Amino acid sequence: MSRLLIGFIPYVAMSLVHVATLAAGAHDAADPTKLMLMPFLALAVVWGADRAWTRAHALLVTAIALSWLGDGAGPLFDWLPTVPMMLLFFGLAHLCYIWLFWRVLPVRRVPLWALGYAVWYVALLAVLWPSLGALLVPVAVYGLILGATAVGAARCHPLIAWGGLFFLASDSVLAFRLFMPEVLPDWSSPLVMATYCLGQGLIAAGVVVSARRLRIPVAGAAAVVEKEHV
C-alpha cells in the first residue's frame, strides 16, 4: 500500500497546485497545470501496477488519456467547438470506465442507494433543459453515460464508488457553469476541479487496489498447480 501511495504523490501535489491557482484567479498558471494532471495520474497507475499489467490497468489508462483530451479540448482543438469536443472525449472515457465497473471489477450488485443517481439525472436534465438548445441531445446522452459510470462504480471497491460520486458531482457543477453560469458563484470553478481531481484519483487508486486483489487468488491457484505437478 505504501508503494501505491508514493506513486500518487505527484498527482496529489499537482492537483493542489491547480486548484489553488484557480482559486487565486491565476488562469495563466492554471491552464498548463490542468494539462499535467492526467499524465501524473497515469504515471501513478503505472507505478502502482508494479510490472503486473492487466486489462483493468489498460482500460484505466485509456480512460485517463481520453480524459486528458477532454481537459485540453480548448487548447488542443482550438479550431473546433470546445463543449462538443469535451463531451466526446469524456464520453469515450466514461465508456472505458463503464466496461471496467460493470464487466471487470464489480464485487456486488447495484446497491439501493445508487438508485438516487436516476433522480439526479431527471432533476439535472429538467433544470438545464431550457438552456441547452442544440446541445440537448448530446448532453442528455452524456448524462446517461455519466450516470451509468456512477452506478457501476457503486458495484466496486469503496474507493471507486466514492470516486464515481465525486466525478458525478464535478460534472454536475460544470454543467451549471457551462449552461447556467449566472446561478453559480465564482468559487464554483475551483470546486469543479477539486471534485474532478478527487474523483479521478479515487477511481484510479481503487482500480489499482482491485486489480492487485484479483491477481492474488490467480497467483495462489497457479502455485498449487505447480506444486501438484512437482
XYZ file of N, CA and C in Angstrom:
690
model
N 0.829 -1.211 0.000
C 0.000 0.000 0.000
C 0.861 1.258 0.000
N 2.013 1.209 0.713
C 2.886 2.378 0.748
C 3.412 2.708 -0.636
N 3.716 1.687 -1.438
C 4.184 1.917 -2.805
C 3.109 2.610 -3.617
N 1.870 2.189 -3.450
C 0.754 2.808 -4.164
C 0.632 4.283 -3.798
N 0.727 4.593 -2.522
C 0.588 5.976 -2.073
C 1.705 6.858 -2.622
N 2.927 6.330 -2.654
C 4.060 7.091 -3.172
C 3.813 7.486 -4.619
N 3.261 6.583 -5.399
C 3.008 6.867 -6.806
C 2.011 7.987 -7.027
N 1.131 8.223 -6.074
C 0.096 9.246 -6.234
C 0.536 10.624 -5.710
N 1.707 10.712 -5.078
C 2.151 11.991 -4.521
C 2.254 13.089 -5.583
N 2.895 12.849 -6.740
C 2.959 13.914 -7.756
C 1.575 14.353 -8.233
N 0.664 13.407 -8.391
C -0.689 13.768 -8.834
C -1.402 14.615 -7.790
N -1.302 14.223 -6.541
C -1.944 14.998 -5.465
C -1.352 16.403 -5.406
N -0.024 16.490 -5.499
C 0.631 17.796 -5.443
C 0.185 18.684 -6.603
N 0.144 18.136 -7.823
C -0.274 18.923 -8.973
C -1.742 19.317 -8.872
N -2.574 18.447 -8.320
C -3.990 18.777 -8.129
C -4.137 19.961 -7.186
N -3.383 19.944 -6.092
C -3.438 21.050 -5.136
C -2.972 22.355 -5.768
N -1.906 22.284 -6.554
C -1.396 23.481 -7.233
C -2.434 24.016 -8.210
N -3.043 23.126 -8.967
C -4.020 23.558 -9.973
C -5.237 24.205 -9.322
N -5.783 23.564 -8.320
C -6.960 24.120 -7.648
C -6.609 25.444 -6.975
N -5.422 25.526 -6.402
C -5.001 26.764 -5.736
C -4.867 27.912 -6.734
N -4.312 27.632 -7.906
C -4.179 28.691 -8.918
C -5.542 29.136 -9.426
N -6.468 28.207 -9.539
C -7.829 28.583 -9.934
C -8.469 29.474 -8.874
N -8.312 29.075 -7.620
C -8.898 29.848 -6.523
C -8.303 31.249 -6.453
N -7.024 31.377 -6.848
C -6.352 32.679 -6.819
C -6.640 33.489 -8.086
N -7.336 32.887 -9.038
C -7.632 33.591 -10.284
C -6.458 33.660 -11.237
N -5.422 32.865 -11.007
C -4.232 32.869 -11.862
C -4.420 31.874 -13.010
N -5.245 32.235 -13.969
C -5.612 31.302 -15.034
C -4.451 31.008 -15.982
N -3.517 31.934 -16.124
C -2.352 31.668 -16.964
C -1.522 30.521 -16.407
N -1.520 30.378 -15.097
C -0.815 29.264 -14.464
C -1.701 28.027 -14.371
N -3.010 28.233 -14.251
C -3.928 27.102 -14.075
C -4.043 26.270 -15.351
N -4.016 26.911 -16.505
C -4.218 26.181 -17.763
C -3.146 25.117 -18.010
N -1.854 25.433 -17.895
C -0.852 24.376 -18.104
C -0.869 23.301 -17.014
N -1.158 23.692 -15.777
C -1.203 22.673 -14.725
C -2.362 21.705 -14.942
N -3.442 22.175 -15.549
C -4.569 21.291 -15.836
C -4.159 20.173 -16.784
N -3.320 20.508 -17.772
C -2.889 19.505 -18.745
C -1.831 18.560 -18.182
N -1.358 18.824 -16.987
C -0.385 17.939 -16.345
C -1.042 16.933 -15.406
N -2.318 17.136 -15.099
C -2.996 16.291 -14.114
C -3.075 14.830 -14.555
N -3.659 14.583 -15.715
C -3.876 13.209 -16.145
C -2.580 12.458 -16.447
N -1.539 13.103 -17.038
C -0.265 12.383 -17.167
C 0.306 11.920 -15.833
N 0.213 12.769 -14.803
C 0.689 12.362 -13.476
C -0.158 11.214 -12.924
N -1.464 11.234 -13.203
C -2.326 10.151 -12.729
C -1.989 8.852 -13.448
N -1.725 8.935 -14.751
C -1.332 7.740 -15.498
C -0.025 7.166 -14.962
N 0.917 8.031 -14.623
C 2.171 7.563 -14.042
C 1.930 6.858 -12.704
N 0.987 7.372 -11.917
C 0.654 6.733 -10.640
C 0.109 5.330 -10.864
N -0.692 5.165 -11.909
C -1.251 3.843 -12.221
C -0.146 2.885 -12.653
N 0.743 3.353 -13.520
C 1.855 2.512 -13.972
C 2.727 2.108 -12.787
N 3.002 3.065 -11.901
C 3.785 2.769 -10.697
C 3.067 1.745 -9.820
N 1.776 1.939 -9.615
C 1.018 1.037 -8.753
C 0.853 -0.354 -9.328
N 0.893 -0.469 -10.660
C 0.754 -1.787 -11.288
C 1.947 -2.678 -10.972
N 3.123 -2.074 -10.748
C 4.304 -2.821 -10.313
C 4.632 -3.963 -11.271
N 4.660 -3.645 -12.563
C 5.045 -4.581 -13.636
C 4.065 -5.747 -13.800
N 2.923 -5.680 -13.184
C 1.901 -6.733 -13.332
C 0.692 -6.121 -14.037
N 0.861 -5.833 -15.317
C -0.154 -5.130 -16.105
C -1.332 -6.044 -16.399
N -2.543 -5.513 -16.260
C -3.748 -6.278 -16.511
C -4.681 -5.502 -17.433
N -5.762 -6.141 -17.833
C -6.766 -5.472 -18.661
C -7.360 -4.280 -17.923
N -7.512 -4.384 -16.607
C -8.046 -3.270 -15.828
C -7.137 -2.047 -15.917
N -5.815 -2.260 -15.824
C -4.877 -1.150 -15.945
C -4.957 -0.518 -17.335
N -5.065 -1.360 -18.367
C -5.120 -0.841 -19.732
C -6.364 0.017 -19.954
N -7.508 -0.459 -19.474
C -8.744 0.317 -19.608
C -8.666 1.614 -18.820
N -8.067 1.552 -17.625
C -7.953 2.743 -16.786
C -7.079 3.796 -17.454
N -5.923 3.392 -17.960
C -5.022 4.354 -18.602
C -5.650 4.923 -19.875
N -6.399 4.110 -20.606
C -7.111 4.616 -21.779
C -8.121 5.681 -21.383
N -8.865 5.423 -20.304
C -9.838 6.405 -19.814
C -9.137 7.689 -19.371
N -7.989 7.553 -18.734
C -7.233 8.726 -18.287
C -6.736 9.528 -19.487
N -6.255 8.828 -20.522
C -5.783 9.514 -21.732
C -6.922 10.272 -22.412
N -8.090 9.658 -22.495
C -9.246 10.333 -23.095
C -9.695 11.513 -22.238
N -9.575 11.373 -20.918
C -9.889 12.484 -20.027
C -8.928 13.651 -20.255
N -7.662 13.333 -20.515
C -6.690 14.378 -20.808
C -7.077 15.148 -22.068
N -7.539 14.423 -23.085
C -8.003 15.091 -24.296
C -9.235 15.949 -24.009
N -10.099 15.466 -23.109
C -11.253 16.274 -22.711
C -10.839 17.517 -21.947
N -9.857 17.372 -21.060
C -9.343 18.527 -20.318
C -8.763 19.574 -21.254
N -8.107 19.111 -22.317
C -7.445 20.038 -23.230
C -8.218 20.306 -24.502
N -9.517 20.055 -24.481
C -10.319 20.222 -25.704
C -10.198 21.628 -26.278
N -10.113 22.634 -25.407
C -9.994 24.011 -25.883
C -8.669 24.286 -26.572
N -7.544 24.185 -25.858
C -6.253 24.486 -26.479
C -5.786 23.461 -27.514
N -6.137 22.201 -27.353
C -5.667 21.171 -28.275
C -6.453 21.144 -29.580
N -7.712 21.546 -29.519
C -8.575 21.532 -30.706
C -9.256 22.885 -30.838
N -8.434 23.954 -30.925
C -8.993 25.305 -30.894
C -9.767 25.683 -32.152
N -9.697 24.841 -33.194
C -10.469 25.096 -34.405
C -11.847 24.420 -34.375
N -12.131 23.717 -33.287
C -13.410 23.018 -33.136
C -14.147 23.562 -31.909
N -15.487 23.430 -31.877
C -16.241 23.891 -30.696
C -15.842 23.099 -29.454
N -15.551 23.818 -28.383
C -14.958 23.190 -27.191
C -15.910 22.238 -26.479
N -17.144 22.668 -26.213
C -18.058 21.839 -25.418
C -18.365 20.499 -26.099
N -18.703 20.471 -27.386
C -18.927 19.160 -28.018
C -17.699 18.251 -27.964
N -16.498 18.824 -28.113
C -15.287 18.006 -28.038
C -15.078 17.470 -26.625
N -15.369 18.293 -25.634
C -15.290 17.812 -24.247
C -16.243 16.651 -24.029
N -17.475 16.803 -24.485
C -18.467 15.739 -24.321
C -18.023 14.466 -25.019
N -17.431 14.618 -26.205
C -16.982 13.453 -26.966
C -15.900 12.681 -26.221
N -14.831 13.377 -25.824
C -13.700 12.677 -25.207
C -14.034 12.142 -23.817
N -14.756 12.929 -23.035
C -15.133 12.426 -21.720
C -16.169 11.305 -21.838
N -17.027 11.382 -22.852
C -17.975 10.297 -23.079
C -17.253 8.992 -23.378
N -16.206 9.063 -24.218
C -15.417 7.867 -24.528
C -14.675 7.366 -23.287
N -14.179 8.306 -22.480
C -13.516 7.907 -21.233
C -14.484 7.155 -20.325
N -15.696 7.650 -20.231
C -16.686 7.001 -19.368
C -17.093 5.634 -19.903
N -17.059 5.437 -21.205
C -17.347 4.110 -21.746
C -16.292 3.105 -21.270
N -15.034 3.547 -21.182
C -13.993 2.678 -20.621
C -14.267 2.380 -19.152
N -14.667 3.416 -18.414
C -14.993 3.209 -17.002
C -16.192 2.262 -16.843
N -17.183 2.425 -17.696
C -18.364 1.560 -17.621
C -17.965 0.098 -17.822
N -17.112 -0.154 -18.796
C -16.658 -1.531 -19.033
C -15.902 -2.071 -17.814
N -15.069 -1.211 -17.236
C -14.316 -1.600 -16.039
C -15.244 -1.953 -14.884
N -16.213 -1.081 -14.623
C -17.028 -1.210 -13.418
C -18.127 -2.256 -13.551
N -18.600 -2.470 -14.766
C -19.698 -3.417 -14.956
C -19.226 -4.816 -15.337
N -18.047 -4.916 -15.992
C -17.627 -6.201 -16.527
C -16.351 -6.761 -15.898
N -15.475 -5.899 -15.401
C -14.164 -6.357 -14.951
C -14.023 -6.382 -13.431
N -14.477 -5.332 -12.749
C -14.179 -5.177 -11.328
C -15.359 -5.216 -10.364
N -16.570 -5.526 -10.777
C -17.675 -5.470 -9.805
C -17.533 -6.530 -8.724
N -17.937 -6.164 -7.504
C -17.878 -7.099 -6.379
C -19.246 -7.278 -5.731
N -20.243 -6.539 -6.194
C -21.575 -6.628 -5.605
C -22.618 -6.209 -6.630
N -23.875 -6.473 -6.305
C -24.964 -5.951 -7.120
C -25.099 -4.450 -6.892
N -25.892 -3.810 -7.727
C -26.114 -2.377 -7.568
C -26.804 -2.131 -6.228
N -26.200 -1.339 -5.335
C -26.838 -1.063 -4.037
C -28.062 -0.163 -4.216
N -28.971 -0.245 -3.265
C -30.207 0.534 -3.371
C -29.947 2.033 -3.426
N -28.916 2.492 -2.685
C -28.666 3.936 -2.655
C -28.272 4.482 -4.027
N -27.743 3.621 -4.891
C -27.322 4.068 -6.215
C -28.513 4.447 -7.096
N -29.719 4.041 -6.704
C -30.902 4.438 -7.462
C -31.104 5.951 -7.398
N -30.483 6.604 -6.417
C -30.545 8.058 -6.340
C -29.942 8.729 -7.560
N -29.062 8.024 -8.282
C -28.483 8.598 -9.489
C -29.539 8.807 -10.573
N -30.588 7.990 -10.565
C -31.675 8.194 -11.531
C -32.407 9.503 -11.227
N -32.595 9.780 -9.939
C -33.216 11.044 -9.532
C -32.340 12.216 -9.960
N -31.026 12.062 -9.752
C -30.077 13.102 -10.179
C -30.230 13.406 -11.668
N -30.289 12.362 -12.481
C -30.343 12.549 -13.933
C -31.603 13.307 -14.344
N -32.737 12.872 -13.850
C -34.003 13.510 -14.225
C -34.034 14.962 -13.756
N -33.606 15.197 -12.522
C -33.644 16.550 -11.964
C -32.695 17.481 -12.712
N -31.477 17.029 -12.968
C -30.490 17.878 -13.641
C -30.941 18.229 -15.053
N -31.444 17.236 -15.773
C -31.877 17.487 -17.151
C -33.087 18.413 -17.174
N -33.981 18.256 -16.213
C -35.166 19.117 -16.163
C -34.787 20.573 -15.917
N -33.791 20.790 -15.057
C -33.371 22.160 -14.733
C -32.612 22.792 -15.907
N -31.744 22.012 -16.544
C -30.898 22.559 -17.606
C -31.606 22.645 -18.959
N -32.683 21.913 -19.127
C -33.373 21.786 -20.417
C -33.527 23.118 -21.159
N -34.066 24.173 -20.544
C -34.274 25.409 -21.298
C -32.992 26.078 -21.781
N -31.859 25.736 -21.181
C -30.601 26.401 -21.522
C -29.717 25.594 -22.468
N -30.122 24.392 -22.815
C -29.241 23.515 -23.589
C -29.297 23.772 -25.085
N -30.428 24.172 -25.598
C -30.538 24.460 -27.028
C -30.200 23.254 -27.878
N -29.286 23.448 -28.853
C -28.921 22.379 -29.786
C -28.127 21.268 -29.113
N -27.624 21.520 -27.908
C -26.839 20.511 -27.197
C -27.688 19.620 -26.293
N -29.005 19.731 -26.398
C -29.886 18.948 -25.539
C -29.620 17.453 -25.670
N -29.613 16.949 -26.881
C -29.433 15.506 -27.083
C -28.040 15.048 -26.658
N -26.952 15.729 -27.092
C -25.621 15.299 -26.617
C -25.483 15.323 -25.101
N -26.019 16.355 -24.461
C -25.922 16.437 -23.002
C -26.745 15.335 -22.339
N -27.926 15.059 -22.880
C -28.767 14.000 -22.322
C -28.078 12.639 -22.438
N -27.456 12.384 -23.594
C -26.741 11.116 -23.789
C -25.535 11.033 -22.866
N -24.798 12.140 -22.776
C -23.635 12.169 -21.885
C -24.055 11.956 -20.436
N -25.195 12.532 -20.053
C -25.690 12.343 -18.695
C -26.000 10.881 -18.401
N -26.579 10.184 -19.371
C -26.841 8.754 -19.198
C -25.545 7.970 -19.015
N -24.534 8.319 -19.824
C -23.244 7.641 -19.725
C -22.600 7.921 -18.377
N -22.656 9.181 -17.954
C -22.085 9.546 -16.653
C -22.810 8.828 -15.518
N -24.128 8.747 -15.605
C -24.891 8.038 -14.587
C -24.558 6.561 -14.551
N -24.381 5.953 -15.737
C -24.016 4.540 -15.786
C -22.643 4.307 -15.161
N -21.739 5.263 -15.333
C -20.428 5.168 -14.687
C -20.572 5.190 -13.165
N -21.353 6.125 -12.664
C -21.522 6.264 -11.218
C -22.194 5.032 -10.616
N -23.228 4.518 -11.293
C -23.916 3.321 -10.798
C -22.970 2.125 -10.832
N -22.205 1.994 -11.915
C -21.240 0.906 -11.996
C -20.181 1.015 -10.919
N -19.728 2.234 -10.655
C -18.719 2.436 -9.611
C -19.239 1.982 -8.253
N -20.541 2.134 -8.021
C -21.142 1.717 -6.757
C -21.060 0.208 -6.547
N -20.817 -0.548 -7.616
C -20.711 -2.005 -7.520
C -19.293 -2.463 -7.173
N -18.352 -1.515 -7.116
C -16.942 -1.864 -6.998
C -16.388 -1.507 -5.620
N -15.083 -1.540 -5.512
C -14.365 -1.176 -4.287
C -14.845 0.192 -3.798
N -14.921 0.407 -2.475
C -15.398 1.696 -1.960
C -14.649 2.907 -2.508
N -13.351 2.785 -2.765
C -12.612 3.901 -3.359
C -13.198 4.275 -4.714
N -13.536 3.275 -5.500
C -14.120 3.522 -6.820
C -15.516 4.121 -6.681
N -16.291 3.605 -5.732
C -17.650 4.127 -5.522
C -17.616 5.608 -5.157
N -16.723 5.990 -4.259
C -16.590 7.397 -3.887
C -16.056 8.227 -5.056
N -15.119 7.652 -5.804
C -14.606 8.355 -6.971
C -15.683 8.642 -7.994
N -16.550 7.663 -8.231
C -17.655 7.878 -9.160
C -18.595 8.974 -8.691
N -18.820 9.039 -7.384
C -19.695 10.073 -6.824
C -19.094 11.465 -7.004
N -17.800 11.610 -6.705
C -17.153 12.920 -6.851
C -17.050 13.326 -8.320
N -16.819 12.374 -9.204
C -16.779 12.675 -10.633
C -18.140 13.199 -11.085
N -19.184 12.556 -10.624
C -20.545 12.989 -10.949
C -20.805 14.393 -10.417
N -20.364 14.664 -9.197
C -20.548 15.995 -8.621
C -19.813 17.049 -9.434
N -18.604 16.721 -9.868
C -17.819 17.661 -10.664
C -18.521 18.009 -11.970
N -18.985 17.004 -12.690
C -19.659 17.254 -13.965
C -20.991 17.972 -13.771
N -21.641 17.733 -12.639
C -22.905 18.422 -12.363
C -22.685 19.923 -12.176
N -21.666 20.266 -11.381
C -21.349 21.686 -11.187
C -20.890 22.302 -12.497
N -20.075 21.562 -13.256
C -19.593 22.069 -14.547
C -20.754 22.337 -15.495
N -21.762 21.470 -15.474
C -22.914 21.673 -16.352
C -23.592 23.009 -16.072
N -23.721 23.341 -14.802
C -24.313 24.633 -14.459
C -23.396 25.790 -14.868
N -22.086 25.614 -14.734
C -21.163 26.671 -15.132
C -21.206 26.903 -16.643
N -21.429 25.842 -17.397
C -21.462 25.967 -18.850
C -22.782 26.533 -19.358
N -23.887 26.093 -18.776
C -25.198 26.405 -19.359
C -26.041 27.371 -18.529
N -25.728 27.498 -17.234
C -26.438 28.457 -16.374
C -25.444 29.140 -15.450
N -24.440 29.803 -16.008
C -23.364 30.377 -15.176
C -23.843 31.434 -14.186
N -24.981 32.026 -14.484
C -25.461 33.108 -13.616
C -25.918 32.615 -12.247
N -26.143 31.304 -12.100
C -26.667 30.794 -10.828
C -25.558 30.342 -9.877
N -24.299 30.365 -10.339
C -23.204 29.867 -9.510
C -22.218 30.978 -9.179
N -21.623 30.933 -7.976
C -20.596 31.914 -7.605
C -19.268 31.599 -8.286
N -18.319 32.524 -8.199
C -17.027 32.334 -8.858
C -16.254 31.151 -8.296
N -16.419 30.865 -6.985
C -15.642 29.779 -6.394
C -16.077 28.398 -6.879
N -17.117 28.345 -7.700
C -17.532 27.057 -8.240
C -16.526 26.526 -9.267
N -15.689 27.410 -9.832
C -14.670 26.950 -10.777
C -13.634 26.058 -10.098
N -12.995 26.484 -9.000
C -12.097 25.553 -8.303
C -12.834 24.349 -7.718
N -14.107 24.499 -7.387
C -14.872 23.362 -6.876
C -15.000 22.274 -7.934
N -15.234 22.677 -9.189
C -15.317 21.702 -10.287
C -14.043 20.868 -10.347
N -12.902 21.546 -10.325
C -11.638 20.827 -10.482
C -11.237 20.069 -9.219
N -11.603 20.591 -8.046
C -11.290 19.870 -6.808
C -12.022 18.529 -6.772
N -13.313 18.532 -7.102
C -14.075 17.278 -7.097
C -13.656 16.372 -8.255
N -13.273 16.974 -9.375
C -12.804 16.191 -10.528
C -11.504 15.470 -10.186
N -10.538 16.207 -9.635
C -9.257 15.594 -9.274
C -9.451 14.504 -8.222
N -10.296 14.775 -7.246
C -10.564 13.785 -6.203
C -11.236 12.548 -6.795
N -12.226 12.769 -7.650
C -12.929 11.639 -8.261
C -12.016 10.774 -9.111
N -11.245 11.407 -9.997
C -10.333 10.638 -10.854
C -9.281 9.915 -10.018
N -8.752 10.585 -9.000
C -7.730 9.959 -8.163
C -8.248 8.762 -7.393
N -9.442 8.893 -6.826
C -10.026 7.776 -6.072
C -10.344 6.597 -6.999
N -10.863 6.895 -8.182
C -11.146 5.820 -9.131
C -9.862 5.082 -9.495
N -8.816 5.838 -9.828
C -7.551 5.215 -10.214
C -6.982 4.369 -9.077
N -6.982 4.911 -7.867
C -6.460 4.153 -6.723
C -7.291 2.896 -6.483
N -8.616 3.023 -6.599
C -9.483 1.872 -6.391
C -9.273 0.789 -7.425
N -9.055 1.188 -8.668
C -8.819 0.196 -9.729
C -7.493 -0.525 -9.493
N -6.455 0.223 -9.126
C -5.150 -0.403 -8.872
C -5.243 -1.389 -7.707
N -5.924 -0.981 -6.634
C -6.090 -1.874 -5.483
C -6.904 -3.109 -5.876
N -7.981 -2.907 -6.617
C -8.832 -4.024 -7.030
C -8.087 -4.981 -7.948
N -7.278 -4.449 -8.859
C -6.510 -5.300 -9.770
C -5.513 -6.148 -9.002
N -4.916 -5.593 -7.956
C -3.996 -6.369 -7.124
C -4.721 -7.515 -6.434
N -5.906 -7.243 -5.919
C -6.666 -8.275 -5.217
C -7.107 -9.379 -6.171
N -7.398 -9.014 -7.422
C -7.788 -10.019 -8.397
C -6.629 -10.937 -8.747
N -5.408 -10.422 -8.679
C -4.235 -11.220 -9.034
C -3.857 -12.208 -7.947
N -4.220 -11.912 -6.693
C -3.797 -12.761 -5.568
C -4.331 -14.189 -5.690
N -5.669 -14.403 -5.885
C -6.139 -15.779 -5.998
C -5.604 -16.484 -7.230
N -5.385 -15.737 -8.330
C -4.839 -16.356 -9.537
C -3.437 -16.871 -9.277
N -2.619 -16.053 -8.605
C -1.259 -16.466 -8.282
C -1.265 -17.663 -7.342
N -2.197 -17.652 -6.375
C -2.288 -18.762 -5.441
C -2.663 -20.057 -6.122
N -3.609 -19.994 -7.034
C -4.028 -21.189 -7.769
C -2.887 -21.722 -8.619
N -2.134 -20.823 -9.239
C -1.013 -21.244 -10.071
C 0.045 -21.962 -9.233
N 0.267 -21.459 -8.006
C 1.253 -22.076 -7.123
C 0.826 -23.486 -6.739
N -0.466 -23.688 -6.489
C -0.972 -25.019 -6.130
C -0.795 -25.985 -7.274
N -1.115 -25.545 -8.497
C -0.994 -26.403 -9.665
C 0.471 -26.815 -9.884
N 1.359 -25.805 -9.736
C 2.783 -26.101 -9.920
C 3.271 -27.091 -8.874
N 2.811 -26.975 -7.628
C 3.234 -27.877 -6.569
C 2.751 -29.287 -6.839
N 1.522 -29.427 -7.373
C 0.967 -30.761 -7.630
C 1.699 -31.475 -8.755
N 2.297 -30.677 -9.673
C 2.980 -31.291 -10.787
C 4.444 -31.636 -10.463
N 4.914 -31.183 -9.313
C 6.308 -31.467 -8.945
C 6.448 -32.909 -8.433
